[in-house]
Coordinates of N, CA, C and O in Angstrom, one line a residue:
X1 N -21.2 -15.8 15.3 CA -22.0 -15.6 14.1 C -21.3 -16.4 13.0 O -20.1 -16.3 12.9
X2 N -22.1 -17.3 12.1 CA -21.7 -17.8 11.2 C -21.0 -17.2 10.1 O -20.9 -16.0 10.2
X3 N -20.5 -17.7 9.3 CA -19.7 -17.0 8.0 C -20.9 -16.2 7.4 O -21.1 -15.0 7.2
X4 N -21.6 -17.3 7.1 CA -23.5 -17.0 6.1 C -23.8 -15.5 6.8 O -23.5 -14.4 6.4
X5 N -24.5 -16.1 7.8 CA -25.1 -15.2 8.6 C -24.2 -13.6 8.0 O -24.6 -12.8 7.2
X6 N -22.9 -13.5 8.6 CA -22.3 -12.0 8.3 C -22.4 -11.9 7.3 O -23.0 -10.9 7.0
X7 N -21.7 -12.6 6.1 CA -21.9 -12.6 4.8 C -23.0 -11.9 4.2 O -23.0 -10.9 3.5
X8 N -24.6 -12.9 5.0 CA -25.8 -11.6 4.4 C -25.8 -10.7 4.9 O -26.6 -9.8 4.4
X9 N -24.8 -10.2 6.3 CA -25.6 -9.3 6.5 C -25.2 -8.1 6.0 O -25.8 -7.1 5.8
X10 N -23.5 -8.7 5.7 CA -22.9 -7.3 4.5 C -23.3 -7.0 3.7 O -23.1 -5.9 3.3
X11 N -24.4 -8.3 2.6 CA -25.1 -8.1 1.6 C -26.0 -7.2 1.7 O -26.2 -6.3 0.8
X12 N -26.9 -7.3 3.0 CA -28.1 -6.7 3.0 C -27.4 -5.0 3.3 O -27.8 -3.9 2.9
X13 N -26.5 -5.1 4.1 CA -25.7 -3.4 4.6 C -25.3 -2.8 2.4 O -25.8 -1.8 1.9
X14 N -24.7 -3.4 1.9 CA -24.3 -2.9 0.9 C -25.6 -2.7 -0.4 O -25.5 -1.6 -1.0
X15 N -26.7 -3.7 -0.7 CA -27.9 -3.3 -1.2 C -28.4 -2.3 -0.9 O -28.8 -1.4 -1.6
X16 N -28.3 -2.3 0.6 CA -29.4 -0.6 0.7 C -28.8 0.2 0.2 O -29.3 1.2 0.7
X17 N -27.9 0.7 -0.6 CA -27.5 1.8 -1.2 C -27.7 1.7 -2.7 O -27.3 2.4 -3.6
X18 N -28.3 0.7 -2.9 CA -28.7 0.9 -4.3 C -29.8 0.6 -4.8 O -30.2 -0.5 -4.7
X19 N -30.9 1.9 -5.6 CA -32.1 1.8 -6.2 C -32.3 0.8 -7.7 O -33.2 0.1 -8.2
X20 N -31.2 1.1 -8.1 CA -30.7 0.6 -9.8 C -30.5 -0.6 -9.6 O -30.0 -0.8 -8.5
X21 N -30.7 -1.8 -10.6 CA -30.0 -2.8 -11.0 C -30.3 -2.9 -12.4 O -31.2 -2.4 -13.1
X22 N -29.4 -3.5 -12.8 CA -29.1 -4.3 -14.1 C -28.9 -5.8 -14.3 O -27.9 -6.5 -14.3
X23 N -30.9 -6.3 -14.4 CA -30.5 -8.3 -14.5 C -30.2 -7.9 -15.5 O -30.4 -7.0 -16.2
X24 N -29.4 -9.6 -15.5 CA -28.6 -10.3 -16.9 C -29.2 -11.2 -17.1 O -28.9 -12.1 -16.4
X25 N -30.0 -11.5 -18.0 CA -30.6 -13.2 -18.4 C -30.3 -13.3 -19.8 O -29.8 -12.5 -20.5
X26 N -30.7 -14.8 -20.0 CA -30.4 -15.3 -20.8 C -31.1 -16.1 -22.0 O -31.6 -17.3 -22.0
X27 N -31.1 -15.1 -23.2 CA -32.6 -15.6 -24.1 C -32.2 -16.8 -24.7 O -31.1 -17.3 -24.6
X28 N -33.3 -17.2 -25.5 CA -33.0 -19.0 -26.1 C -32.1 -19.4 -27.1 O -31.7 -20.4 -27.6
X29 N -31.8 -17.5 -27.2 CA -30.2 -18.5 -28.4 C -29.1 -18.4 -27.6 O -27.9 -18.7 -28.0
X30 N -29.3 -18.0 -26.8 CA -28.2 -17.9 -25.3 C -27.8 -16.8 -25.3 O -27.5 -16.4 -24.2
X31 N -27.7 -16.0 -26.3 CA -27.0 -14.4 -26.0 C -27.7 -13.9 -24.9 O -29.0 -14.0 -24.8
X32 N -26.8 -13.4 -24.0 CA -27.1 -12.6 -22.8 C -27.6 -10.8 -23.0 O -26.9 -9.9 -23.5
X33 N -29.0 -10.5 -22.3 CA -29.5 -9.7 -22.6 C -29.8 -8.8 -21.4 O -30.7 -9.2 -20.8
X34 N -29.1 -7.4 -20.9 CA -29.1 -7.0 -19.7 C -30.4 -5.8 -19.6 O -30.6 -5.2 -20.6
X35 N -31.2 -5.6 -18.4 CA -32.7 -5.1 -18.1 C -32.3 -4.1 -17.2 O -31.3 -4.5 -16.6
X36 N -32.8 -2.5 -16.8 CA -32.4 -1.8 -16.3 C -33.6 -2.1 -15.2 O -34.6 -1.5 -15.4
X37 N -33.5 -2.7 -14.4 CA -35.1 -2.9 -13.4 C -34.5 -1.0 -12.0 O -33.4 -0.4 -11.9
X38 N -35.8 -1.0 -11.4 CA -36.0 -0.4 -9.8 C -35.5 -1.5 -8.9 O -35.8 -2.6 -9.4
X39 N -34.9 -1.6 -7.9 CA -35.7 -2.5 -6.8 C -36.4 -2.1 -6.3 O -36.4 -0.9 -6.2
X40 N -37.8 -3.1 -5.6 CA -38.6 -2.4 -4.8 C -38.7 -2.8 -3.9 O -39.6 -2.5 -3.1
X41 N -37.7 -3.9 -3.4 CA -37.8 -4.5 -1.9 C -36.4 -5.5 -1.7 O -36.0 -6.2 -2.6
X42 N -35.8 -5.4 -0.5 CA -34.8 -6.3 -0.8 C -35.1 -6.8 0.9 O -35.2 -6.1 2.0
X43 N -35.1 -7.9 0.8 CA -35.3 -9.2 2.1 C -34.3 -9.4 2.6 O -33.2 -9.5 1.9
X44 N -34.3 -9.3 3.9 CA -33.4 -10.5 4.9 C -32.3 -11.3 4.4 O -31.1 -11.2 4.6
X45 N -33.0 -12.2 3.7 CA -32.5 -13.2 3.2 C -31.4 -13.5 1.6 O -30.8 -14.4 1.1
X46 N -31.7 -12.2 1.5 CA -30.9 -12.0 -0.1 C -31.9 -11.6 -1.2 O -31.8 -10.9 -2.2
X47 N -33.3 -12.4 -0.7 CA -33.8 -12.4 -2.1 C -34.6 -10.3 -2.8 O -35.2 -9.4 -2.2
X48 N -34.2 -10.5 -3.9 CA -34.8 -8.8 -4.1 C -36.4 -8.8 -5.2 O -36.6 -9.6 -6.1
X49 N -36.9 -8.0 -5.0 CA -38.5 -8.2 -5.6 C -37.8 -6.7 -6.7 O -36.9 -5.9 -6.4
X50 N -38.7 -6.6 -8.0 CA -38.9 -5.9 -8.9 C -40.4 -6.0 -9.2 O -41.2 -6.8 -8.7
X51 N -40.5 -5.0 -10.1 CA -41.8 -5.0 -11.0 C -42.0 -5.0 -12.3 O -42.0 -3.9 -12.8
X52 N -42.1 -5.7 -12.9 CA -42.5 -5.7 -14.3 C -43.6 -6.1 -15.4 O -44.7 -6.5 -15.2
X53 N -43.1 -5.9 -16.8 CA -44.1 -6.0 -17.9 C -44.5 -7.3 -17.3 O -44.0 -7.5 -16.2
X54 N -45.5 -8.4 -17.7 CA -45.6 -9.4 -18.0 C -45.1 -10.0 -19.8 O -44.8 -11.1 -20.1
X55 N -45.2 -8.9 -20.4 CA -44.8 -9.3 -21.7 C -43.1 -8.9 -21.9 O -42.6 -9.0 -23.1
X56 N -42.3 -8.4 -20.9 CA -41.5 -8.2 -21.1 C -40.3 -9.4 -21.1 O -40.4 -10.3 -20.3
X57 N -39.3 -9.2 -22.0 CA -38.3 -9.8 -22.6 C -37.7 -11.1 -21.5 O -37.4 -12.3 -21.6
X58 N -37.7 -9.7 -20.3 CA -36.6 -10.6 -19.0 C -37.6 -11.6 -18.3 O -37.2 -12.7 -17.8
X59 N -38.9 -11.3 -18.4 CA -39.8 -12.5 -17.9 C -39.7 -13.7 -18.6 O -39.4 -14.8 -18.1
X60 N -39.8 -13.4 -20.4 CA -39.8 -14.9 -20.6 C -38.5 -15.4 -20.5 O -38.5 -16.6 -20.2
X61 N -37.3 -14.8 -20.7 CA -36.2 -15.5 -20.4 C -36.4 -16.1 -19.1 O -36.3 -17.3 -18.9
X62 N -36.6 -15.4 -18.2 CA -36.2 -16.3 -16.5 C -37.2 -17.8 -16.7 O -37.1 -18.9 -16.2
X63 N -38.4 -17.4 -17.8 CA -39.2 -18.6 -17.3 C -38.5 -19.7 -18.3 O -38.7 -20.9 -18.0
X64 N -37.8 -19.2 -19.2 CA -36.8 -20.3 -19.5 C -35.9 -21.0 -19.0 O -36.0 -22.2 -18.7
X65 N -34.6 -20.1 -18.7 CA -33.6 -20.0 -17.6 C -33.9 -19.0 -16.3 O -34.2 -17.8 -16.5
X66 N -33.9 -19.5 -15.2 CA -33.8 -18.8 -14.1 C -32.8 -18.6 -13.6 O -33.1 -18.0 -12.5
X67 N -31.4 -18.8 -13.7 CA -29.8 -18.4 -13.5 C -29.9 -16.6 -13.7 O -30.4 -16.2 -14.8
X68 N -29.7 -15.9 -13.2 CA -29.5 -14.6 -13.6 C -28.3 -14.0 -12.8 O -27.8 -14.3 -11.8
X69 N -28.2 -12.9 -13.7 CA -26.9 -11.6 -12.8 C -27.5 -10.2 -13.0 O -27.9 -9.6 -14.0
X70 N -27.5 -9.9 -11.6 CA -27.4 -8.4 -11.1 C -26.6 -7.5 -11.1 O -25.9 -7.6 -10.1
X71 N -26.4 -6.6 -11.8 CA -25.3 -5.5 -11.4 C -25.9 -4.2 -10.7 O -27.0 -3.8 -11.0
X72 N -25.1 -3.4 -9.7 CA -24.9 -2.6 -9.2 C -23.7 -1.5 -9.3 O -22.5 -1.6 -9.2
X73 N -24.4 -0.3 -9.4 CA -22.9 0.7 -9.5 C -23.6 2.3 -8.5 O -24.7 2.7 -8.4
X74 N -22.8 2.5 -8.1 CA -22.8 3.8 -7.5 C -21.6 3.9 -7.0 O -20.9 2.9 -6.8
X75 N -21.3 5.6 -6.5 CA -20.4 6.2 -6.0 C -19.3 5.6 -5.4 O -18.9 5.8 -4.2
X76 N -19.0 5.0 -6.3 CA -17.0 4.0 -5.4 C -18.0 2.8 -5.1 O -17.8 2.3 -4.0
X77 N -18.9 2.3 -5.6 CA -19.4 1.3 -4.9 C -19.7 0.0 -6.1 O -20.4 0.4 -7.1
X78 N -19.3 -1.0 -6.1 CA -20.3 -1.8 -7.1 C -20.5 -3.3 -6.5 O -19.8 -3.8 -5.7
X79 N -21.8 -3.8 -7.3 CA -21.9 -5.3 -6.6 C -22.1 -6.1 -7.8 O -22.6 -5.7 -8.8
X80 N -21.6 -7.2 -7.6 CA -22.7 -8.0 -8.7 C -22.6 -9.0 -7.9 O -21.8 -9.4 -7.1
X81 N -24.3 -9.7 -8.4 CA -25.1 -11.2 -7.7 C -24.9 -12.1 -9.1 O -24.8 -11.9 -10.3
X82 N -24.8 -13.0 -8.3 CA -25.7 -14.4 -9.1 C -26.7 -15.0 -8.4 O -26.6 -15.3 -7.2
X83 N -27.9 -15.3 -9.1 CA -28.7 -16.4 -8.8 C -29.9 -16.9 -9.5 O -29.7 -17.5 -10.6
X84 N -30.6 -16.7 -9.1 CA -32.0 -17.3 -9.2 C -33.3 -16.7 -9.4 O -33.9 -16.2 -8.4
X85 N -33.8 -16.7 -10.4 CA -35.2 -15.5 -10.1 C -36.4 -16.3 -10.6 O -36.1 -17.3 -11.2
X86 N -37.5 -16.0 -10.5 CA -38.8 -16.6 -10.4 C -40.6 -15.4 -11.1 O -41.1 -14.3 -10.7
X87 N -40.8 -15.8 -11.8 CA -41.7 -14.6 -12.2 C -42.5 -15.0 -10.9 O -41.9 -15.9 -10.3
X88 N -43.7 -14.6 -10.1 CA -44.2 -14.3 -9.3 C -45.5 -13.8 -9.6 O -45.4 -12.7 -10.3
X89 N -46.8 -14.1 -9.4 CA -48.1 -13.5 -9.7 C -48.7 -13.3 -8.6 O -49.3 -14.3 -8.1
X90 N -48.7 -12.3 -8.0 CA -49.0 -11.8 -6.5 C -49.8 -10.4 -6.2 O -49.4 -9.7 -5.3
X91 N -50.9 -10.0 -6.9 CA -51.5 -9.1 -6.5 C -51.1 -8.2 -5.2 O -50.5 -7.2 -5.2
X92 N -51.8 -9.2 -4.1 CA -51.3 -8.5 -2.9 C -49.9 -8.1 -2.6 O -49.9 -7.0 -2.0
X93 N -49.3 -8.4 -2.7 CA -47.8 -7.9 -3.0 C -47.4 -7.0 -4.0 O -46.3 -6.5 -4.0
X94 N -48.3 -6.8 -5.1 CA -47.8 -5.7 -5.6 C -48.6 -4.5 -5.0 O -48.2 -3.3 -4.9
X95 N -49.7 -5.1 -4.7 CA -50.3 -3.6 -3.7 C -49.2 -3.0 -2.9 O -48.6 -1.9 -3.1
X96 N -48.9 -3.8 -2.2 CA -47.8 -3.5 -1.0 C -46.6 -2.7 -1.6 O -46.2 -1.6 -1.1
X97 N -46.0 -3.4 -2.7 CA -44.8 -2.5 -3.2 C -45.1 -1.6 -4.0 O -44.3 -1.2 -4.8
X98 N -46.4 -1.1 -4.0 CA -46.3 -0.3 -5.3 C -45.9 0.9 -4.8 O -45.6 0.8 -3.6
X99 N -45.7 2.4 -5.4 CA -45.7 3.3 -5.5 C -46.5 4.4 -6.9 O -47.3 4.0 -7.7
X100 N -45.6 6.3 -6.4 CA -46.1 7.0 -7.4 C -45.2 6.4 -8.3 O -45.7 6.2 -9.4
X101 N -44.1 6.2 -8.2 CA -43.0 5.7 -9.0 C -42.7 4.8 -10.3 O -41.9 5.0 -11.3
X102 N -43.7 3.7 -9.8 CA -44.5 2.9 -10.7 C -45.1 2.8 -11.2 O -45.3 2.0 -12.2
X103 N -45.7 3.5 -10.6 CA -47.7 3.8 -11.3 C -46.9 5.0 -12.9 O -47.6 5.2 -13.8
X104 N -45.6 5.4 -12.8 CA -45.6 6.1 -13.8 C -45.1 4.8 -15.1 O -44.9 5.3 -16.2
X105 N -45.0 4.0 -15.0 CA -44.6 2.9 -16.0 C -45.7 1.8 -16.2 O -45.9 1.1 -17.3
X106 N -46.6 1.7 -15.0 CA -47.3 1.4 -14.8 C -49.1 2.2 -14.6 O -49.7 2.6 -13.5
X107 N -49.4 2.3 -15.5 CA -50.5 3.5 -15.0 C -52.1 2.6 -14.6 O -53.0 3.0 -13.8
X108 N -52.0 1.9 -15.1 CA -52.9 0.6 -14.5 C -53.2 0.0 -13.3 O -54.1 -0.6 -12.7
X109 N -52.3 0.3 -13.1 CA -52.3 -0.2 -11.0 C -52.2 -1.2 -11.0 O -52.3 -1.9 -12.0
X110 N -51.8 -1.7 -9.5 CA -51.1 -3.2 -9.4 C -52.0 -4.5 -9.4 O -51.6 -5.6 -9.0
X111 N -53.3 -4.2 -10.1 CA -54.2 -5.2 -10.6 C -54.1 -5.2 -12.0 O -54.9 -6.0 -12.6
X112 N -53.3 -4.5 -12.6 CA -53.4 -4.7 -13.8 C -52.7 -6.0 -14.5 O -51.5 -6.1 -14.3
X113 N -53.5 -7.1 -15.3 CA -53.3 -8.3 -16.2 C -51.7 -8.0 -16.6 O -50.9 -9.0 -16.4
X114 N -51.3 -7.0 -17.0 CA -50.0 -6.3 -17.6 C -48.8 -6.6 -16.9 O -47.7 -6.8 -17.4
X115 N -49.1 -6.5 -15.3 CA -47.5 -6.2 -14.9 C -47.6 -7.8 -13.8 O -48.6 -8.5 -13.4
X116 N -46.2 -8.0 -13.5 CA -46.1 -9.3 -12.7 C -44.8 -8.7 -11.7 O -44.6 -7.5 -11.6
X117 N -43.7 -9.7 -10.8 CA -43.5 -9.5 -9.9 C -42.2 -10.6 -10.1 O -42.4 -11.8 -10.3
X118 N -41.0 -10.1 -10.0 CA -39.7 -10.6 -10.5 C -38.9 -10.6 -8.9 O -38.8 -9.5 -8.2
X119 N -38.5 -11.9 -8.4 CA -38.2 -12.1 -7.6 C -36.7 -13.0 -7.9 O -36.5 -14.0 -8.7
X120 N -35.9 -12.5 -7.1 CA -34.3 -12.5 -7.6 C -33.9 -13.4 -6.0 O -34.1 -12.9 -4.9
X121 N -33.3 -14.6 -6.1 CA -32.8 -14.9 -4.5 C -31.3 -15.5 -5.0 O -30.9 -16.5 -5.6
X122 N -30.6 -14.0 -4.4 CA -29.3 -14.3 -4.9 C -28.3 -15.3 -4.0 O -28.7 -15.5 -2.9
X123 N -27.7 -15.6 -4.3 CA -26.9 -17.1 -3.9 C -25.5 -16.9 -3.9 O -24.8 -17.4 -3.0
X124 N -25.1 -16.2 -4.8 CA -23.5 -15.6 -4.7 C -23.2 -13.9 -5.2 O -23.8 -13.4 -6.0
X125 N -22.5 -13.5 -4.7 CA -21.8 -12.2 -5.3 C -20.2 -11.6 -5.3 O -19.3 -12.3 -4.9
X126 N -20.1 -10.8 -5.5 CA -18.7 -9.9 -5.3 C -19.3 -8.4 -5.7 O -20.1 -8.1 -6.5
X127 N -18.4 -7.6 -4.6 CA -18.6 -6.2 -4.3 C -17.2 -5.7 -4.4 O -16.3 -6.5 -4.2
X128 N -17.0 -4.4 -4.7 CA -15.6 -3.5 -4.9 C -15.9 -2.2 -4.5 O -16.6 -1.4 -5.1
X129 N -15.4 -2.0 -3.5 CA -15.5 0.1 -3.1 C -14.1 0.6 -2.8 O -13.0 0.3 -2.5
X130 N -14.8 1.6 -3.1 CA -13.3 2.6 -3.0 C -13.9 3.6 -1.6 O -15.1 3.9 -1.4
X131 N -13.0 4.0 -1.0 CA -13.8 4.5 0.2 C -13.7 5.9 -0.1 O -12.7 6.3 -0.7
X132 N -15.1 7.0 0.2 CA -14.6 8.2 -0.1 C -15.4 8.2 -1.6 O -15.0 9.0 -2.4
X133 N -16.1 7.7 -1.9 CA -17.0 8.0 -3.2 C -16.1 8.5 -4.5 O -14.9 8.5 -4.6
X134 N -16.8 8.9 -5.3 CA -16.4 9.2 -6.9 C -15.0 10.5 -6.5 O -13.9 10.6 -7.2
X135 N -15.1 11.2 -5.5 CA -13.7 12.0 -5.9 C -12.5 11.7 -5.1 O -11.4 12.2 -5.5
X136 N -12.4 10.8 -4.0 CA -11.4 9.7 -3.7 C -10.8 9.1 -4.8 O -9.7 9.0 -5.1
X137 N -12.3 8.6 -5.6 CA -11.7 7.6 -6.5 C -10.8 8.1 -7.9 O -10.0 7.5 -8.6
X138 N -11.5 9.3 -7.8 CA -10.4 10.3 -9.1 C -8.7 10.0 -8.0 O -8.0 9.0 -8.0
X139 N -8.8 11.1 -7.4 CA -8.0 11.2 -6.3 C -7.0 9.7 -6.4 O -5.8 9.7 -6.6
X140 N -7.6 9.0 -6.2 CA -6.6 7.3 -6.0 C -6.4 7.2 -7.2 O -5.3 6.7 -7.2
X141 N -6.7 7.4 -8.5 CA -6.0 7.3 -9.9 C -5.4 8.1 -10.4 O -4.6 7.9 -11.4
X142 N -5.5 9.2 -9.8 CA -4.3 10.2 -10.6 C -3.1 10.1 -9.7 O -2.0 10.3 -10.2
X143 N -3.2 9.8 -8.4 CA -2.5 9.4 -7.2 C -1.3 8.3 -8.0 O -0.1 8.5 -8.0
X144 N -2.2 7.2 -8.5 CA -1.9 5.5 -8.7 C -1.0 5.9 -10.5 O -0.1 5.1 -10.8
X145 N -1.1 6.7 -11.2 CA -0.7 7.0 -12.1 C 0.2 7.6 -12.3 O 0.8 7.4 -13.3
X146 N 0.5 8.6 -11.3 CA 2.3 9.1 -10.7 C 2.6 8.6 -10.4 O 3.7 8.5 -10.9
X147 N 2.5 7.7 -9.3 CA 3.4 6.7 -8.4 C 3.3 5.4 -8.7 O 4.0 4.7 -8.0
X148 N 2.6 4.6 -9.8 CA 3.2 3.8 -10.8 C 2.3 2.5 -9.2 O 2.7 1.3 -9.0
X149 N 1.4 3.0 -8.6 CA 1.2 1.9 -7.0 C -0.5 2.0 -7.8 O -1.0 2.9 -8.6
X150 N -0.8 0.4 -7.1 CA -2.0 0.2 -7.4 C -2.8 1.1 -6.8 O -2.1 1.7 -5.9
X151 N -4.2 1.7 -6.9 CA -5.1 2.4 -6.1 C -5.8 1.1 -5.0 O -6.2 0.0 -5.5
X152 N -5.8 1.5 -3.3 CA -6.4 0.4 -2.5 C -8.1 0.3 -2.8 O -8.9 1.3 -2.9
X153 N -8.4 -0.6 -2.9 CA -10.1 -0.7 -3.0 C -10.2 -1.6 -1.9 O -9.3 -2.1 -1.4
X154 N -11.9 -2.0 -1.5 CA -11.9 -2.9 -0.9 C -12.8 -4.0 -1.9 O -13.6 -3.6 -2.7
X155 N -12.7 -5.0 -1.7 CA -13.1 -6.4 -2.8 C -13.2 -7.9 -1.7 O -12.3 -8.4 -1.1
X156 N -14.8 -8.2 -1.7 CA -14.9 -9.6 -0.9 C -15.9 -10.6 -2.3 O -16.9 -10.2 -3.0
X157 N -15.4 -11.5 -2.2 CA -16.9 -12.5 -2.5 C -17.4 -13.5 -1.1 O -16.7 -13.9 -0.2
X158 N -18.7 -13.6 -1.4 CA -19.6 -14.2 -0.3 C -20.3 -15.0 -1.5 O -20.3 -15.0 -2.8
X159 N -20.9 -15.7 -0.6 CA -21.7 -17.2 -1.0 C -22.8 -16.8 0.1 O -22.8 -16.2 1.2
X160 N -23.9 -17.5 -1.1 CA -25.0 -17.4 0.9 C -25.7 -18.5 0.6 O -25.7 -19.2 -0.4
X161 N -26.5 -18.8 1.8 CA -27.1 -19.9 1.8 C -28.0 -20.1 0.6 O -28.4 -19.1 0.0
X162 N -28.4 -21.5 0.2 CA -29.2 -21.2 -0.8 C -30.5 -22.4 -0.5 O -31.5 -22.4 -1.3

């Protein structure tokens, strides 16, 4: 197996544990402006689908700049991406992803003029866990603070195909 190949496939093993992200883009005076999105689909291949306004902030930035960053956090776990994202106008595809979930931000349904379809194909990242979730991780710092020893985490960066 290729470097790539395992690389995504750790990508794709460590995304499934997270509902939350946080893109990072970047508006026209350059200050960087971070979006609390859902995911609603994450690919094979890296790339991850959202749902959004069409008039919302993070759309017209990407259709400025499309460079973006993702963050991730949960229990001893965090990721962050870089890459690439694309607004997307896809009806059928939002049928497909929708839910009750959305329909609560969205009450219009996924034919509505309003919402569009944010597609993220990430290209690099770095991940950090601590094994043993949030009370290990207490546990390794009050551990790491008597004994003056770093707390072990685990920490890779990957590249993926782009």
């Amino acid at each position: 197996m290729s470097d790539a190949v395992a690389e995504l496939e750790k990508l794709n093993e460590i995304v499934k544990k997270f509902r939350f992200a946080m893109l990072t883009t970047r508006a026209e005076e350059g200050d960087l402006h971070a979006h609390p999105l859902t995911v609603q689909e994450r690919e094979s291949d890296g790339d991850l689908w959202f749902i959004v306004g069409t008039h919302a902030s993070a759309v017209e930035h990407v259709r400025r700049d499309p460079k973006v960053g993702l963050s991730f956090s949960s229990d001893g776990l965090w990721l962050s991406l870089a890459g690439e994202a694309e607004v997307i106008d896809d009806t059928a595809m939002l049928k497909e992803l929708w839910s009750t979930s959305v329909e609560a931000w969205f009450p219009d349904g996924p034919e509505s003029p309003d919402i569009t379809l944010l597609k993220v194909s990430a290209l690099s990242g770095e991940y950090w866990g601590s094994a043993g979730g949030r009370v290990a991780t207490a546990i390794a710092l009050v551990t790491s603070k008597v004994t003056g020893e770093r707390p072990r985490a685990e920490n890779e960066k990957f590249d993926l195909p782009g």
